[in-house]
Coordinates of C-alpha atoms in Angstrom, one line a residue:
M184 CA -125.4 -30.8 154.4
Q185 CA -124.3 -28.0 152.1
V186 CA -126.2 -28.9 148.9
Q187 CA -124.1 -26.8 146.5
E188 CA -120.9 -28.4 148.0
V189 CA -122.3 -31.8 147.2
V190 CA -123.4 -30.9 143.7
S191 CA -119.9 -29.4 143.0
F192 CA -118.2 -32.7 144.1
L193 CA -120.6 -34.7 141.9
Q194 CA -120.0 -32.5 138.9
Q195 CA -116.3 -33.6 139.1
T196 CA -117.1 -37.3 139.7
P197 CA -117.8 -39.7 136.8
P198 CA -120.4 -40.8 135.9
F199 CA -122.4 -38.1 137.9
D200 CA -120.5 -35.4 135.9
D201 CA -122.6 -36.5 132.8
L202 CA -125.9 -35.5 134.5
A203 CA -127.5 -32.1 134.3
A204 CA -127.2 -29.6 137.2
H205 CA -130.9 -29.8 138.1
V206 CA -130.6 -33.6 138.3
L207 CA -127.7 -33.4 140.7
Q208 CA -129.6 -30.8 142.8
H209 CA -132.4 -33.3 143.2
L210 CA -130.1 -36.2 143.7
S211 CA -128.2 -34.4 146.5
Q212 CA -131.4 -34.6 148.5
D213 CA -131.4 -38.4 148.4
L214 CA -127.9 -38.7 149.7
T215 CA -127.0 -39.2 153.3
V216 CA -123.6 -38.3 154.7
L217 CA -121.6 -40.1 157.3
Y218 CA -118.4 -39.0 159.0
L219 CA -116.0 -41.8 160.2
A220 CA -113.0 -41.6 162.4
S221 CA -109.9 -43.7 161.9
G222 CA -110.6 -47.3 163.3
E223 CA -114.4 -47.2 162.7
E224 CA -115.9 -50.0 160.6
L225 CA -118.9 -50.2 158.2
Q226 CA -121.0 -53.3 157.2
P227 CA -122.0 -53.0 153.6
E228 CA -125.7 -52.5 153.0
P229 CA -127.7 -52.4 149.7
Q230 CA -126.8 -48.8 148.8
L231 CA -124.1 -47.1 146.8
L232 CA -121.2 -45.8 148.8
L233 CA -119.2 -42.9 147.4
V234 CA -116.0 -41.8 149.2
R235 CA -115.8 -38.0 149.6
S236 CA -112.6 -37.8 151.5
G237 CA -110.4 -40.0 153.7
L238 CA -109.0 -43.5 153.2
F239 CA -110.9 -46.7 153.8
A240 CA -109.7 -50.4 153.6
L241 CA -112.0 -53.0 152.2
H242 CA -111.3 -56.4 153.8
T243 CA -112.7 -59.3 151.9
E244 CA -113.5 -62.8 153.0
Q245 CA -110.5 -64.0 151.0
H246 CA -108.3 -61.8 153.2
R247 CA -107.5 -59.4 150.4
I248 CA -107.4 -55.7 151.1
T249 CA -108.4 -53.0 148.6
H250 CA -108.2 -49.3 149.5
L251 CA -111.0 -46.8 148.7
Q252 CA -110.3 -43.0 148.5
S253 CA -111.9 -39.8 147.1
G254 CA -114.1 -40.7 144.1
D255 CA -114.2 -44.5 144.7
F256 CA -117.4 -46.5 144.9
Y257 CA -118.5 -49.5 146.8
G258 CA -121.8 -51.5 146.8
Y259 CA -122.6 -51.5 143.1
Q260 CA -122.0 -55.3 142.9
L261 CA -124.8 -55.9 145.4
L262 CA -127.1 -53.4 143.7
L263 CA -126.5 -54.8 140.2
T264 CA -126.6 -58.5 141.0
G265 CA -128.2 -58.9 144.4
L266 CA -125.0 -60.8 145.5
A267 CA -122.0 -59.6 147.3
D268 CA -119.2 -60.9 149.4
P269 CA -119.3 -60.4 153.2
D270 CA -116.7 -57.6 153.2
T271 CA -115.8 -55.2 156.0
I272 CA -114.9 -51.6 155.4
R273 CA -112.5 -50.0 157.9
C274 CA -111.7 -46.3 158.1
E275 CA -107.9 -45.7 158.1
E276 CA -107.9 -41.9 157.7
D277 CA -110.8 -39.7 159.0
G278 CA -113.2 -39.0 156.1
L279 CA -116.7 -38.4 154.7
V280 CA -118.8 -40.9 152.7
Y281 CA -122.0 -40.4 150.8
F282 CA -124.8 -43.1 150.6
L283 CA -127.2 -43.3 147.7
P284 CA -130.3 -45.5 148.3
A285 CA -130.9 -48.5 146.0
E286 CA -134.1 -47.0 144.8
S287 CA -132.3 -43.8 143.6
F288 CA -129.4 -45.8 142.0
D289 CA -131.9 -48.0 140.0
K290 CA -133.8 -44.9 138.9
L291 CA -130.7 -43.3 137.5
R292 CA -129.6 -46.5 135.8
H293 CA -133.0 -46.7 134.0
Q294 CA -133.0 -43.1 133.0
Y295 CA -129.4 -42.6 132.0
K296 CA -127.8 -45.1 129.7
N297 CA -124.2 -43.9 130.3
F298 CA -124.8 -44.0 134.1
D299 CA -125.8 -47.6 133.8
L300 CA -122.9 -48.4 131.5
F301 CA -120.4 -46.9 133.8
F302 CA -121.3 -49.2 136.6
Q303 CA -121.8 -52.3 134.5
R304 CA -118.2 -51.9 133.2
L305 CA -116.8 -51.0 136.6
F306 CA -118.4 -54.2 138.0
S307 CA -117.2 -56.4 135.1
R308 CA -113.7 -54.9 135.3
R309 CA -113.4 -55.2 131.6
L310 CA -111.8 -51.8 131.7
H311 CA -113.0 -50.7 128.3
L312 CA -112.7 -47.0 127.9
Y313 CA -115.9 -45.3 129.0
Q314 CA -117.5 -43.1 126.3
S315 CA -119.8 -40.2 126.9
S316 CA -122.7 -39.4 124.4
Q317 CA -120.1 -37.9 122.1
Q318 CA -118.9 -40.8 120.0
Q319 CA -115.2 -41.2 119.0
S320 CA -114.2 -41.3 115.4
T321 CA -112.6 -44.5 114.1
S322 CA -112.0 -43.6 110.5
T323 CA -109.2 -46.1 109.8
L324 CA -110.4 -48.1 106.8
K325 CA -110.6 -51.8 106.6
V326 CA -110.4 -54.1 103.6
A327 CA -114.0 -55.0 104.1
D328 CA -114.9 -51.3 103.6
L329 CA -113.3 -51.3 100.2
V330 CA -113.6 -54.7 98.6
T331 CA -116.7 -55.9 96.7
R332 CA -117.7 -59.4 97.7
R333 CA -117.7 -60.7 94.2
K334 CA -115.5 -63.6 93.3
V335 CA -114.8 -64.3 89.7
S336 CA -112.9 -67.6 89.5
I337 CA -112.0 -70.4 87.2
D338 CA -110.5 -73.8 87.6
C339 CA -106.8 -74.3 87.0
S340 CA -107.5 -76.7 84.1
N341 CA -109.3 -74.2 82.0
T342 CA -107.7 -72.4 79.1
V343 CA -106.5 -68.9 78.8
Q344 CA -109.2 -68.4 76.1
Q345 CA -111.9 -69.4 78.6
A346 CA -110.3 -67.1 81.2
A347 CA -110.2 -64.1 78.8
T348 CA -113.8 -64.7 77.9
L349 CA -114.9 -64.8 81.5
M350 CA -113.0 -61.6 82.3
T351 CA -114.6 -59.8 79.4
E352 CA -118.1 -61.0 80.3
Q353 CA -117.7 -60.0 84.0
R354 CA -115.8 -56.8 83.1
V355 CA -113.0 -57.5 85.6
S356 CA -109.2 -57.1 85.2
C357 CA -108.3 -60.4 86.8
V358 CA -109.6 -63.9 87.5
L359 CA -108.9 -66.1 90.5
I360 CA -107.7 -69.6 89.9
E361 CA -109.0 -72.3 92.2
K362 CA -108.6 -76.0 92.7
D363 CA -111.2 -77.7 94.9
E364 CA -112.4 -74.3 96.1
K365 CA -108.9 -73.4 97.3
L366 CA -107.0 -70.4 95.8
V367 CA -104.0 -71.5 93.9
G368 CA -103.3 -68.7 91.6
I369 CA -104.3 -65.4 89.9
L370 CA -104.4 -64.4 86.2
T371 CA -104.5 -60.6 85.3
D372 CA -105.0 -58.8 82.1
R373 CA -101.3 -57.8 82.3
D374 CA -100.5 -61.5 82.5
L375 CA -102.5 -62.3 79.4
R376 CA -100.5 -59.6 77.5
S377 CA -97.0 -60.4 78.8
R378 CA -97.2 -64.1 79.3
V379 CA -99.5 -65.3 76.6
L380 CA -99.7 -62.8 73.7
A381 CA -96.1 -61.5 73.9
K382 CA -94.8 -65.1 73.8
N383 CA -97.2 -66.2 71.1
L384 CA -98.8 -68.9 73.1
P385 CA -101.9 -70.7 71.8
A386 CA -105.4 -69.9 73.2
S387 CA -105.5 -73.5 74.4
T388 CA -102.8 -72.9 77.0
T389 CA -104.1 -73.9 80.5
V390 CA -104.2 -71.0 83.0
S391 CA -102.0 -73.1 85.4
E392 CA -99.1 -72.6 83.0
V393 CA -99.2 -68.8 83.0
M394 CA -100.9 -67.8 86.2
T395 CA -99.1 -66.3 89.2
K396 CA -98.9 -69.2 91.7
T397 CA -99.7 -68.9 95.4
P398 CA -100.4 -65.2 95.1
Q399 CA -100.2 -62.7 97.9
S400 CA -103.6 -62.4 99.7
I401 CA -105.1 -60.6 102.7
E402 CA -107.9 -61.4 105.2
I403 CA -111.0 -59.3 104.9
D404 CA -110.8 -58.0 108.5
R405 CA -107.3 -56.4 108.1
F406 CA -106.7 -52.7 107.7
A407 CA -106.5 -51.0 104.4
F408 CA -103.0 -49.7 105.2
E409 CA -101.9 -53.3 105.6
A410 CA -103.2 -54.0 102.1
I411 CA -101.3 -51.0 100.8
Q412 CA -98.2 -52.1 102.5
Q413 CA -98.4 -55.6 101.0
M414 CA -99.2 -54.4 97.5
S415 CA -96.4 -51.8 97.6
Q416 CA -93.9 -54.3 98.9
H417 CA -94.6 -56.9 96.4
N418 CA -95.4 -54.6 93.5
V419 CA -98.8 -56.2 92.8
H420 CA -102.0 -54.3 91.7
H421 CA -104.5 -57.1 92.5
L422 CA -104.8 -58.6 96.0
P423 CA -107.1 -61.6 96.6
V424 CA -109.2 -61.1 99.7
E425 CA -109.9 -64.2 101.9
E426 CA -112.3 -64.9 104.7
Q427 CA -111.7 -68.0 106.9
G428 CA -109.4 -69.4 104.3
K429 CA -111.6 -68.9 101.3
A430 CA -111.4 -66.2 98.5
V431 CA -114.3 -63.8 98.5
G432 CA -113.1 -61.0 96.2
V433 CA -110.1 -59.0 94.9
L434 CA -108.8 -55.7 96.1
T435 CA -107.3 -53.6 93.4
T436 CA -105.1 -50.4 93.4
T437 CA -108.1 -48.7 91.7
D438 CA -110.2 -49.5 94.8
L439 CA -107.6 -48.0 97.1
I440 CA -107.3 -44.8 95.1
R441 CA -111.0 -44.3 94.7
S442 CA -111.6 -44.9 98.4
Q443 CA -109.7 -41.9 99.7
Q444 CA -106.8 -40.2 97.9
E445 CA -105.9 -38.2 101.0
H446 CA -106.0 -41.0 103.5
P447 CA -102.9 -40.7 105.8
V448 CA -101.8 -44.3 105.4
Y449 CA -100.8 -43.6 101.8
L450 CA -97.5 -42.6 103.4
I451 CA -96.6 -46.3 103.3
S452 CA -96.9 -46.3 99.4
H453 CA -94.9 -43.2 99.3
I454 CA -92.1 -44.8 101.3
H455 CA -91.9 -47.8 99.0
R456 CA -91.6 -45.5 96.0
Q457 CA -88.4 -43.9 97.3
H458 CA -85.3 -45.4 95.8
K459 CA -82.7 -43.0 97.1
A460 CA -81.5 -42.1 100.6
E461 CA -82.6 -38.4 100.1
G462 CA -86.3 -39.4 99.7
L463 CA -86.2 -41.5 102.9
N464 CA -84.4 -38.9 104.9
A465 CA -87.2 -36.5 104.3
I466 CA -89.9 -38.8 105.8
T467 CA -89.7 -37.8 109.5
P468 CA -91.9 -34.7 109.2
H469 CA -94.5 -36.8 107.3
I470 CA -94.5 -39.4 110.1
N471 CA -95.0 -36.7 112.8
Q472 CA -97.8 -35.1 110.7
L473 CA -99.5 -38.5 110.3
A474 CA -99.2 -39.0 114.1
M475 CA -101.0 -35.7 114.8
Q476 CA -103.7 -36.5 112.2
L477 CA -104.3 -39.8 113.9
A478 CA -104.5 -38.1 117.3
D479 CA -106.9 -35.5 116.0
Q480 CA -109.1 -38.2 114.6
Q481 CA -109.1 -40.0 118.0
I482 CA -107.9 -43.3 116.4
P483 CA -107.7 -46.1 119.0
S484 CA -104.2 -46.8 120.2
Y485 CA -104.0 -50.3 118.8
E486 CA -104.8 -49.0 115.4
V487 CA -102.2 -46.2 115.7
S488 CA -99.6 -48.8 116.7
S489 CA -100.4 -51.0 113.7
V490 CA -100.1 -48.0 111.3
L491 CA -96.8 -46.7 112.8
T492 CA -95.4 -50.3 112.8
S493 CA -96.3 -50.8 109.1
I494 CA -94.5 -47.5 108.4
M495 CA -91.4 -48.5 110.2
D496 CA -91.5 -52.0 108.5
A497 CA -91.8 -50.2 105.1
L498 CA -88.8 -47.9 106.0
A499 CA -86.6 -50.9 106.9
Q500 CA -87.6 -52.7 103.7
S501 CA -86.8 -49.6 101.6
W502 CA -83.5 -49.0 103.2
L503 CA -82.6 -52.6 102.6
H504 CA -83.4 -52.2 98.9
I505 CA -81.1 -49.2 98.8
A506 CA -78.4 -51.0 100.7
E507 CA -78.6 -54.1 98.2
K508 CA -78.6 -51.7 95.3
E509 CA -75.4 -50.0 96.6
L510 CA -73.5 -53.1 97.7
G511 CA -74.8 -55.5 95.1
P512 CA -76.5 -58.9 95.5
A513 CA -76.2 -60.5 99.0
P514 CA -73.6 -63.3 99.2
C515 CA -76.3 -65.5 100.8
V516 CA -79.9 -65.8 101.8
Y517 CA -80.7 -63.7 104.9
S518 CA -83.6 -62.6 107.1
W519 CA -84.0 -59.1 108.6
L520 CA -85.6 -59.6 112.0
V521 CA -87.2 -57.1 114.4
F522 CA -87.8 -57.5 118.1
G523 CA -89.8 -56.0 120.9
S524 CA -92.6 -53.5 120.2
Q525 CA -92.0 -53.6 116.4
A526 CA -92.3 -57.4 116.4
R527 CA -95.4 -57.1 118.5
R528 CA -96.8 -54.4 116.2
D529 CA -97.5 -52.1 119.2
M530 CA -95.1 -49.3 118.3
L531 CA -95.6 -45.6 119.3
P532 CA -93.6 -42.7 118.0
S533 CA -91.0 -42.9 120.8
A534 CA -90.0 -46.5 119.9
D535 CA -86.4 -47.1 118.9
Q536 CA -84.7 -49.7 116.8
D537 CA -84.5 -53.4 117.8
N538 CA -83.3 -55.5 114.8
A539 CA -80.9 -58.2 113.8
L540 CA -79.7 -60.4 110.8
L541 CA -80.2 -64.1 110.4
L542 CA -77.8 -65.4 107.8
E543 CA -77.7 -68.6 105.7
K544 CA -73.9 -68.8 106.0
E545 CA -71.5 -68.1 108.8
P546 CA -70.5 -64.4 109.0
T547 CA -66.8 -64.7 108.0
G548 CA -64.7 -63.1 105.4
A549 CA -66.6 -61.4 102.5
V550 CA -70.0 -62.5 104.0
A551 CA -69.2 -60.7 107.2
D552 CA -68.0 -57.6 105.4
Y553 CA -71.1 -57.4 103.2
F554 CA -73.7 -57.7 106.0
S555 CA -71.7 -55.4 108.2
A556 CA -71.9 -52.7 105.5
L557 CA -75.6 -53.5 104.9
A558 CA -76.5 -53.3 108.6
D559 CA -74.8 -49.9 108.9
I560 CA -76.6 -48.5 106.0
V561 CA -80.0 -49.7 107.2
C562 CA -79.6 -48.8 110.9
N563 CA -78.2 -45.3 110.2
G564 CA -80.8 -44.8 107.5
L565 CA -83.6 -45.6 109.9
A566 CA -82.2 -43.2 112.4
S567 CA -82.1 -40.5 109.7
S568 CA -85.8 -41.4 108.9
G569 CA -86.9 -40.9 112.6
Q570 CA -86.4 -44.4 114.2
A571 CA -83.8 -43.7 116.9
L572 CA -80.8 -46.0 117.4
C573 CA -81.2 -48.4 120.2
E574 CA -79.3 -47.2 123.4
G575 CA -78.8 -50.9 124.3
H576 CA -77.3 -51.6 120.8
I577 CA -79.9 -54.2 120.0
M578 CA -79.3 -53.7 116.3
A579 CA -78.0 -55.5 113.3
S580 CA -75.0 -53.0 113.2
T581 CA -73.8 -54.9 116.3
P582 CA -71.6 -57.9 115.2
E583 CA -73.0 -60.2 117.8
L584 CA -76.5 -59.7 116.3
R585 CA -75.5 -60.9 112.8
L586 CA -75.5 -64.6 113.1
S587 CA -76.1 -67.8 111.1
L588 CA -79.0 -70.1 111.9
K589 CA -76.6 -72.2 113.9
G590 CA -75.3 -69.2 115.7
W591 CA -78.8 -68.0 116.7
S592 CA -79.9 -71.5 117.6
G593 CA -76.9 -71.8 119.9
R594 CA -77.6 -68.4 121.5
F595 CA -81.2 -69.3 122.2
A596 CA -80.2 -72.7 123.5
K597 CA -77.8 -71.1 126.0
W598 CA -80.6 -68.8 127.3
L599 CA -83.0 -71.7 127.5
N600 CA -80.9 -74.6 128.9
T601 CA -78.8 -72.6 131.4
P602 CA -80.9 -69.6 132.1
D603 CA -78.9 -67.0 134.0
P604 CA -81.5 -64.7 135.6
Q605 CA -79.7 -61.4 134.6
A606 CA -78.8 -62.6 131.2
L607 CA -82.4 -63.8 130.6
L608 CA -83.7 -60.5 131.7
N609 CA -81.5 -58.8 129.1
S610 CA -82.5 -61.2 126.4
S611 CA -86.2 -61.5 126.9
I612 CA -86.8 -59.0 124.1
F613 CA -85.4 -61.6 121.6
F614 CA -88.3 -64.0 122.3
D615 CA -90.7 -61.5 120.5
M616 CA -89.4 -61.6 116.9
R617 CA -90.9 -61.1 113.5
L618 CA -89.6 -61.3 110.0
I619 CA -90.0 -58.1 107.9
H620 CA -87.7 -58.8 104.9
G621 CA -85.8 -61.7 103.4
S622 CA -86.1 -65.5 103.7
K623 CA -89.3 -66.7 105.4
G624 CA -88.0 -70.3 105.3
L625 CA -84.9 -69.4 107.2
F626 CA -86.9 -67.5 109.8
N627 CA -89.4 -70.3 110.2
V628 CA -86.7 -72.8 111.1
L629 CA -85.3 -70.6 113.8
Q630 CA -88.8 -69.8 115.2
E631 CA -89.9 -73.5 115.3
D632 CA -86.6 -74.4 117.0
V633 CA -87.0 -71.7 119.7
L634 CA -90.7 -72.6 120.4
A635 CA -89.9 -76.3 120.6
R636 CA -87.2 -75.6 123.2
C637 CA -89.4 -73.3 125.2
K638 CA -92.5 -75.5 125.5
N639 CA -92.4 -77.5 128.7
N640 CA -89.0 -76.1 129.7
E641 CA -89.7 -75.8 133.3
L642 CA -86.4 -74.2 134.3
F643 CA -86.5 -71.6 131.6
L644 CA -90.2 -70.8 132.3
F645 CA -89.5 -70.5 136.0
H646 CA -86.8 -67.9 135.5
L647 CA -88.7 -66.1 132.8
A648 CA -91.8 -65.9 135.0
K649 CA -89.7 -64.8 138.0
N650 CA -88.2 -61.9 135.9
A651 CA -91.7 -61.0 134.6
T652 CA -93.0 -60.6 138.1
E653 CA -90.1 -58.8 139.8
R654 CA -91.1 -55.3 138.7
Q655 CA -94.5 -54.2 140.2
P656 CA -97.1 -51.7 139.0
P657 CA -96.7 -48.3 140.6
L658 CA -99.4 -48.6 143.4
G659 CA -98.5 -48.2 147.0
F660 CA -99.9 -50.1 150.0
F661 CA -102.8 -47.7 150.3
K662 CA -103.4 -47.7 146.5
H663 CA -101.8 -44.4 146.0
F664 CA -99.8 -43.9 142.8
L665 CA -96.0 -44.2 143.2
L666 CA -94.4 -41.5 141.0
E667 CA -90.9 -41.6 139.5
Q668 CA -88.8 -39.0 137.7
D669 CA -86.9 -39.1 134.4
G670 CA -83.7 -37.3 133.5
R671 CA -85.7 -34.3 132.0
Q672 CA -87.3 -33.4 135.4
R673 CA -90.6 -34.9 134.4
K674 CA -92.3 -36.8 137.2
G675 CA -95.2 -39.3 136.9
L676 CA -96.2 -42.9 136.3
D677 CA -94.1 -44.8 133.8
L678 CA -96.9 -46.3 131.6
K679 CA -94.4 -48.4 129.6
K680 CA -92.0 -50.0 132.1
R681 CA -94.4 -50.2 135.0
G682 CA -97.5 -51.0 133.0
I683 CA -97.6 -52.1 129.4
S684 CA -94.3 -54.0 129.5
L685 CA -95.4 -55.9 132.6
I686 CA -98.4 -57.2 130.7
S687 CA -96.3 -58.1 127.6
D688 CA -93.8 -59.9 129.9
L689 CA -96.4 -62.1 131.6
V690 CA -98.3 -62.8 128.4
R691 CA -95.0 -63.8 126.8
V692 CA -94.4 -66.4 129.5
Y693 CA -97.8 -68.0 128.8
A694 CA -97.4 -67.9 125.0
L695 CA -93.9 -69.5 125.0
S696 CA -95.1 -72.2 127.4
A697 CA -98.0 -73.0 125.0
G698 CA -95.8 -72.9 121.8
I699 CA -97.9 -70.0 120.3
H700 CA -96.3 -68.5 117.2
A701 CA -98.1 -65.1 117.5
V702 CA -96.1 -62.2 119.1
N703 CA -98.7 -59.5 119.1
T704 CA -100.0 -59.2 122.7
R705 CA -103.7 -59.0 121.7
E706 CA -103.3 -62.0 119.4
R707 CA -101.5 -64.0 122.0
L708 CA -104.3 -63.3 124.7
A709 CA -106.9 -64.4 122.2
M710 CA -105.1 -67.7 121.4
L711 CA -104.3 -68.3 125.1
Q712 CA -108.0 -68.0 125.9
Q713 CA -109.0 -70.3 123.0
Q714 CA -106.5 -73.0 124.1
G715 CA -107.7 -72.8 127.7
V716 CA -104.4 -71.5 129.1
L717 CA -106.2 -68.4 130.4
T718 CA -109.8 -68.1 131.5
Q719 CA -112.1 -65.8 129.6
R720 CA -112.1 -63.5 132.6
Q721 CA -108.3 -63.3 132.7
Q722 CA -108.1 -62.6 128.9
Q723 CA -110.7 -59.8 129.2
N724 CA -109.0 -58.2 132.2
L725 CA -105.5 -58.3 130.6
Q726 CA -106.8 -57.1 127.3
G727 CA -108.8 -54.3 129.0
A728 CA -105.8 -53.3 131.2
F729 CA -103.5 -53.3 128.2
D730 CA -105.9 -51.1 126.1
V731 CA -106.4 -48.6 128.9
L732 CA -102.6 -48.2 129.5
A733 CA -101.9 -48.0 125.7
H734 CA -104.6 -45.4 125.2
L735 CA -103.3 -43.2 128.0
R736 CA -99.7 -43.6 126.7
W737 CA -100.8 -42.7 123.1
Q738 CA -102.6 -39.6 124.4
L739 CA -99.5 -38.5 126.4
Q740 CA -97.2 -38.9 123.4
A741 CA -99.7 -37.2 121.0
Q742 CA -99.7 -34.2 123.4
D743 CA -95.9 -34.2 123.4
I744 CA -95.8 -34.2 119.5
Q745 CA -98.3 -31.3 119.4
R746 CA -96.3 -29.3 121.9
G747 CA -92.9 -30.1 120.3
R748 CA -91.7 -31.8 123.5
H749 CA -89.5 -34.8 124.0
L750 CA -91.7 -37.9 123.9
S751 CA -92.2 -39.4 127.3
N752 CA -93.9 -42.4 129.0
L753 CA -94.3 -40.6 132.2
L754 CA -97.9 -39.6 133.0
D755 CA -98.8 -37.2 135.7
P756 CA -102.0 -38.6 137.4
A757 CA -103.0 -35.1 138.3
Q758 CA -103.9 -34.6 134.6
L759 CA -106.6 -37.5 134.8
N760 CA -110.2 -37.2 135.7
L761 CA -111.6 -39.5 138.3
L762 CA -112.8 -42.1 135.9
Q763 CA -109.5 -42.4 134.2
R764 CA -107.8 -42.8 137.7
H765 CA -110.3 -45.5 138.4
Q766 CA -109.4 -47.3 135.2
L767 CA -105.6 -46.8 135.8
K768 CA -105.8 -48.1 139.3
D769 CA -107.9 -51.0 138.1
A770 CA -105.5 -51.8 135.3
F771 CA -102.5 -51.9 137.7
A772 CA -104.6 -54.1 140.1
V773 CA -105.2 -56.5 137.3
I774 CA -101.4 -56.7 136.6
S775 CA -100.7 -57.3 140.3
D776 CA -103.3 -60.1 140.4
E777 CA -102.1 -61.8 137.2
Q778 CA -98.5 -61.6 138.4
Q779 CA -99.5 -63.5 141.5
I780 CA -101.2 -66.1 139.4
L781 CA -98.2 -66.4 137.2
R782 CA -95.9 -66.9 140.2
Q783 CA -98.1 -69.6 141.5
R784 CA -98.2 -71.4 138.2
F785 CA -94.5 -71.2 137.1
C786 CA -92.4 -70.2 140.2
R787 CA -92.9 -73.1 142.5
E788 CA -89.7 -74.7 143.7
L789 CA -88.2 -76.9 141.1

């Protein structure tokens, strides 16, 4: 055995690549090498098998076949737990395998934490991103990082005199109003000036008469940029912070400014301060700059998606304000809805528009003309601000997507009651919807109606599940990646259509069958596990697979932005290290397994 040749291979194979050269030199002496010809079989023993070359089929007792190729491992389950299935390994292409004795494997696990962590995670298939000794930066602020857990509150029956005295004593600019320990209002120093002193009200006036009732609030575990978004959108300077439904403090604009003036998410505040089209048209370079900053800081993909979604929400809200200012007050109550990735809050820079209008009145006459003009201003405005027009015309500028409550209910009823497979495939995006502006009450009525129709609708769920499982992840029979090409001569794995979207599709089926209101994939998975629809193992595997795919897709698009290239979802697997390829194959395997479970649960003959 050529020792240097073995060392060179190990230096390119995670987690051995994290070990020093002299450790690998010593380790190579513990390895044994076996050459196998096609057709030969191996019976697993308590040792770690590492494939150097060739192709091997792993046959399980459950008649499942998994393929092992260069860089793949087998035997760690037995070494970690002492338990293993009676598998058989059959060589399908001539190759070499290395064997590491159990004693050497255990010694490495005890000496090197990352080595042990790698195999623990590989065994658990939780698919979390493996980190070397160099820690990643996750500098995105959360509300908990900024707010002081200090609640100054008063009962709603107290007077403004008592409230002012308390605020002076505690040296705060607002006081929370509670009833039976539940937040019912807020009173600020500005309220005391404008609602009490300016109107010459007596000091005996109760705070319930002048407070802001049912104020905006935010949960303590939310991100700081979400607080900025909320405060900017509703023009408030004090935001009560809650934990498990109870107020624990107040976040103020001063807290946010003091925290970090240069924090990139202040772009959201900047957007809300723009009242003319010219200001919003100049936003695109700022968004690209922000994306590059987030990439440089190695912010996790789910946080990046939340930031970018909040920016696009803010843009739509600002364009709607500009449209209303130009056209005058709306002739009826309306709701601006978003679908797809924006609704799920998992946008990346390449995401286009998916939006619609829900109207209180039927879109005829003057009502139709007004909302047609409004939709054109907003959709074209968003395009000028960097959010591309939808090639499939899923936009409010399309007349068929400006409907009354009755119209939308009728459209969903048609999809649900007589689900044509192709029509349902085209319409599945509408079942992930979220309100970002307008009437919440109108939106809630539609959402409740849709969820009630979906739950226990076996025919609809049958077709939805069938559509969700027709596209397969890009793994061939021998576990080779199946590449495809786009119109720009780029070749690779489509991480969106053949990965992330497949997970979103199958999770959507479960969520609609259970009547879950959440549309974010991570939130849906958590709720499905809590309700017992998915096992903890399923939830962890799907969450892990989603995170791996989203992370790789974000890395890919960040590179495109830095290089000034067209944003793509096609990943060339040759750019990945062996660990990333392990993770990617495992993520695709999870999708295949879960698609099979979904078919068994929903696609039996009706």
